[in-house]
Amino acid sequence: MKKLTILLTLLLLAACAQEVQERPTTIPQIEITVPKADFPDKPQYEPPPSAPVEKTTEHKIDATIDGYKPSEITVNKGDKVKLTVLAIDIPHAFTMPAYNINEELKVGEDVIIEFTADKEGTFTFYCDKPGHDMRGKLTVK
């Protein structure tokens, strides 16, 4: 009996089903013409010129009875210069008149000197303590 019920159900479903017929669909073709525009060769907007980047050059200088180490420093004009000067053995000084620098150096204490190298040339720095005859030079290119 079960088989007969299943068979009748399948026949009923087959009889009720509609045949789907595919119809060809056509898409209408539309021709679009874009008018030619006159575009400028260059963009109208030009970004503002960027400011020059200030470069910081850092140098560590040790001051000893034998002199400054290093005793020669070279930087570029326009550089921001940061010197870290340390008296190793006895108190010294770091004097560079061209940049109005005159610093006392205590033993074991870093002294930070910052300035902008705005003048080209070779400039002498020295210890102004009597008998210390320590000299060095800063070259600004």
Coordinates of C-alpha atoms in Angstrom, one line a residue:
M1 CA 0.0 0.0 0.0
K2 CA 2.8 2.3 0.8
K3 CA 4.2 1.8 -2.7
L4 CA 0.9 2.7 -4.3
T5 CA 0.6 5.9 -2.2
I6 CA 4.1 7.0 -3.2
L7 CA 3.4 6.3 -6.8
L8 CA 0.2 8.3 -6.8
T9 CA 1.8 11.2 -5.1
L10 CA 4.5 11.3 -7.7
L11 CA 2.0 11.1 -10.6
L12 CA 0.0 13.9 -9.0
L13 CA 3.0 16.1 -8.7
A14 CA 4.0 15.4 -12.3
A15 CA 0.6 16.3 -13.5
C16 CA 0.5 19.6 -11.6
A17 CA 3.9 20.7 -12.6
Q18 CA 4.1 23.3 -15.4
E19 CA 6.5 23.1 -18.2
V20 CA 8.8 26.1 -18.1
Q21 CA 9.7 27.3 -21.5
E22 CA 12.7 29.5 -21.9
R23 CA 12.2 32.6 -23.9
P24 CA 15.0 34.4 -25.5
T25 CA 15.5 37.8 -24.0
T26 CA 17.0 40.6 -26.0
I27 CA 18.8 43.5 -24.5
P28 CA 18.3 46.7 -26.4
Q29 CA 21.6 48.2 -27.6
I30 CA 22.0 51.9 -26.7
E31 CA 24.8 53.8 -28.3
I32 CA 26.3 56.5 -26.0
T33 CA 28.5 59.2 -27.3
V34 CA 30.6 61.1 -24.7
P35 CA 31.5 64.6 -25.8
K36 CA 35.3 65.3 -25.9
A37 CA 36.3 67.7 -23.1
D38 CA 39.3 69.9 -23.1
F39 CA 41.3 69.0 -20.0
P40 CA 44.4 71.0 -19.1
D41 CA 47.7 69.2 -19.4
K42 CA 48.7 70.1 -15.9
P43 CA 46.5 70.0 -12.8
Q44 CA 45.2 73.3 -11.7
Y45 CA 46.3 72.8 -8.1
E46 CA 50.0 72.9 -7.3
P47 CA 51.0 72.1 -3.7
P48 CA 52.9 74.8 -1.9
P49 CA 56.6 74.3 -1.8
S50 CA 57.7 72.4 1.3
A51 CA 59.9 74.2 3.8
P52 CA 63.4 72.9 4.0
V53 CA 63.8 70.3 6.7
E54 CA 66.2 71.4 9.4
K55 CA 68.8 68.7 10.0
T56 CA 70.2 68.2 13.4
T57 CA 73.8 67.0 13.7
E58 CA 74.9 65.7 17.1
H59 CA 78.5 65.5 18.3
K60 CA 80.0 64.3 21.5
I61 CA 83.2 66.0 22.6
D62 CA 85.4 64.9 25.5
A63 CA 87.6 67.6 27.1
T64 CA 90.8 66.3 28.6
I65 CA 94.2 67.9 29.5
D66 CA 95.4 66.5 26.2
G67 CA 92.7 68.5 24.3
Y68 CA 89.3 68.1 22.7
K69 CA 88.4 64.7 21.2
P70 CA 87.4 65.0 18.4
S71 CA 89.1 68.3 17.8
E72 CA 87.6 68.8 14.3
I73 CA 83.9 68.9 13.5
T74 CA 82.3 69.4 10.1
V75 CA 78.6 70.4 9.5
N76 CA 76.5 71.9 6.7
K77 CA 75.3 75.5 6.7
G78 CA 71.8 75.6 8.0
D79 CA 72.2 72.5 10.2
K80 CA 71.1 72.7 13.8
V81 CA 74.1 71.6 15.8
K82 CA 73.9 69.8 19.1
L83 CA 77.2 69.4 21.0
T84 CA 77.5 67.3 24.1
V85 CA 80.7 68.3 25.8
L86 CA 82.1 66.5 28.9
A87 CA 85.2 67.4 31.0
I88 CA 86.9 64.1 31.8
D89 CA 89.8 64.9 34.1
I90 CA 89.6 68.5 35.4
P91 CA 87.3 71.5 34.9
H92 CA 87.6 73.0 31.5
A93 CA 85.7 75.5 29.3
F94 CA 84.3 75.5 25.8
T95 CA 84.5 78.9 24.0
M96 CA 83.6 79.6 20.4
P97 CA 83.3 83.4 19.9
A98 CA 81.9 83.1 16.3
Y99 CA 78.7 81.7 17.8
N100 CA 78.8 83.5 21.2
I101 CA 79.4 80.3 23.1
N102 CA 81.3 80.3 26.4
E103 CA 80.5 77.4 28.7
E104 CA 82.2 76.2 31.9
L105 CA 82.7 72.4 32.0
K106 CA 82.5 70.6 35.3
V107 CA 84.1 67.1 35.6
G108 CA 81.6 64.3 34.8
E109 CA 78.8 66.7 33.8
D110 CA 77.6 66.8 30.2
V111 CA 77.0 70.3 28.9
I112 CA 74.7 70.5 25.9
I113 CA 75.3 73.4 23.5
E114 CA 72.8 73.9 20.6
F115 CA 73.0 76.5 17.8
T116 CA 72.3 76.8 14.1
A117 CA 75.3 76.8 11.8
D118 CA 74.3 79.9 9.8
K119 CA 77.8 81.1 8.8
E120 CA 80.1 79.3 6.4
G121 CA 83.8 79.0 7.3
T122 CA 86.1 77.5 9.8
F123 CA 85.7 78.6 13.4
T124 CA 88.0 77.9 16.4
F125 CA 86.8 76.7 19.7
Y126 CA 89.1 76.5 22.7
C127 CA 89.4 76.3 26.5
D128 CA 89.9 79.7 28.0
K129 CA 91.4 78.3 31.3
P130 CA 95.0 79.5 31.9
G131 CA 97.6 77.0 30.7
H132 CA 95.1 74.6 29.1
D133 CA 96.1 75.3 25.4
M134 CA 93.2 73.2 24.1
R135 CA 91.9 74.1 20.6
G136 CA 89.6 72.6 18.0
K137 CA 87.8 73.7 14.9
L138 CA 84.3 73.7 13.5
T139 CA 84.0 73.7 9.7
V140 CA 80.7 74.9 8.3
K141 CA 80.3 74.0 4.5

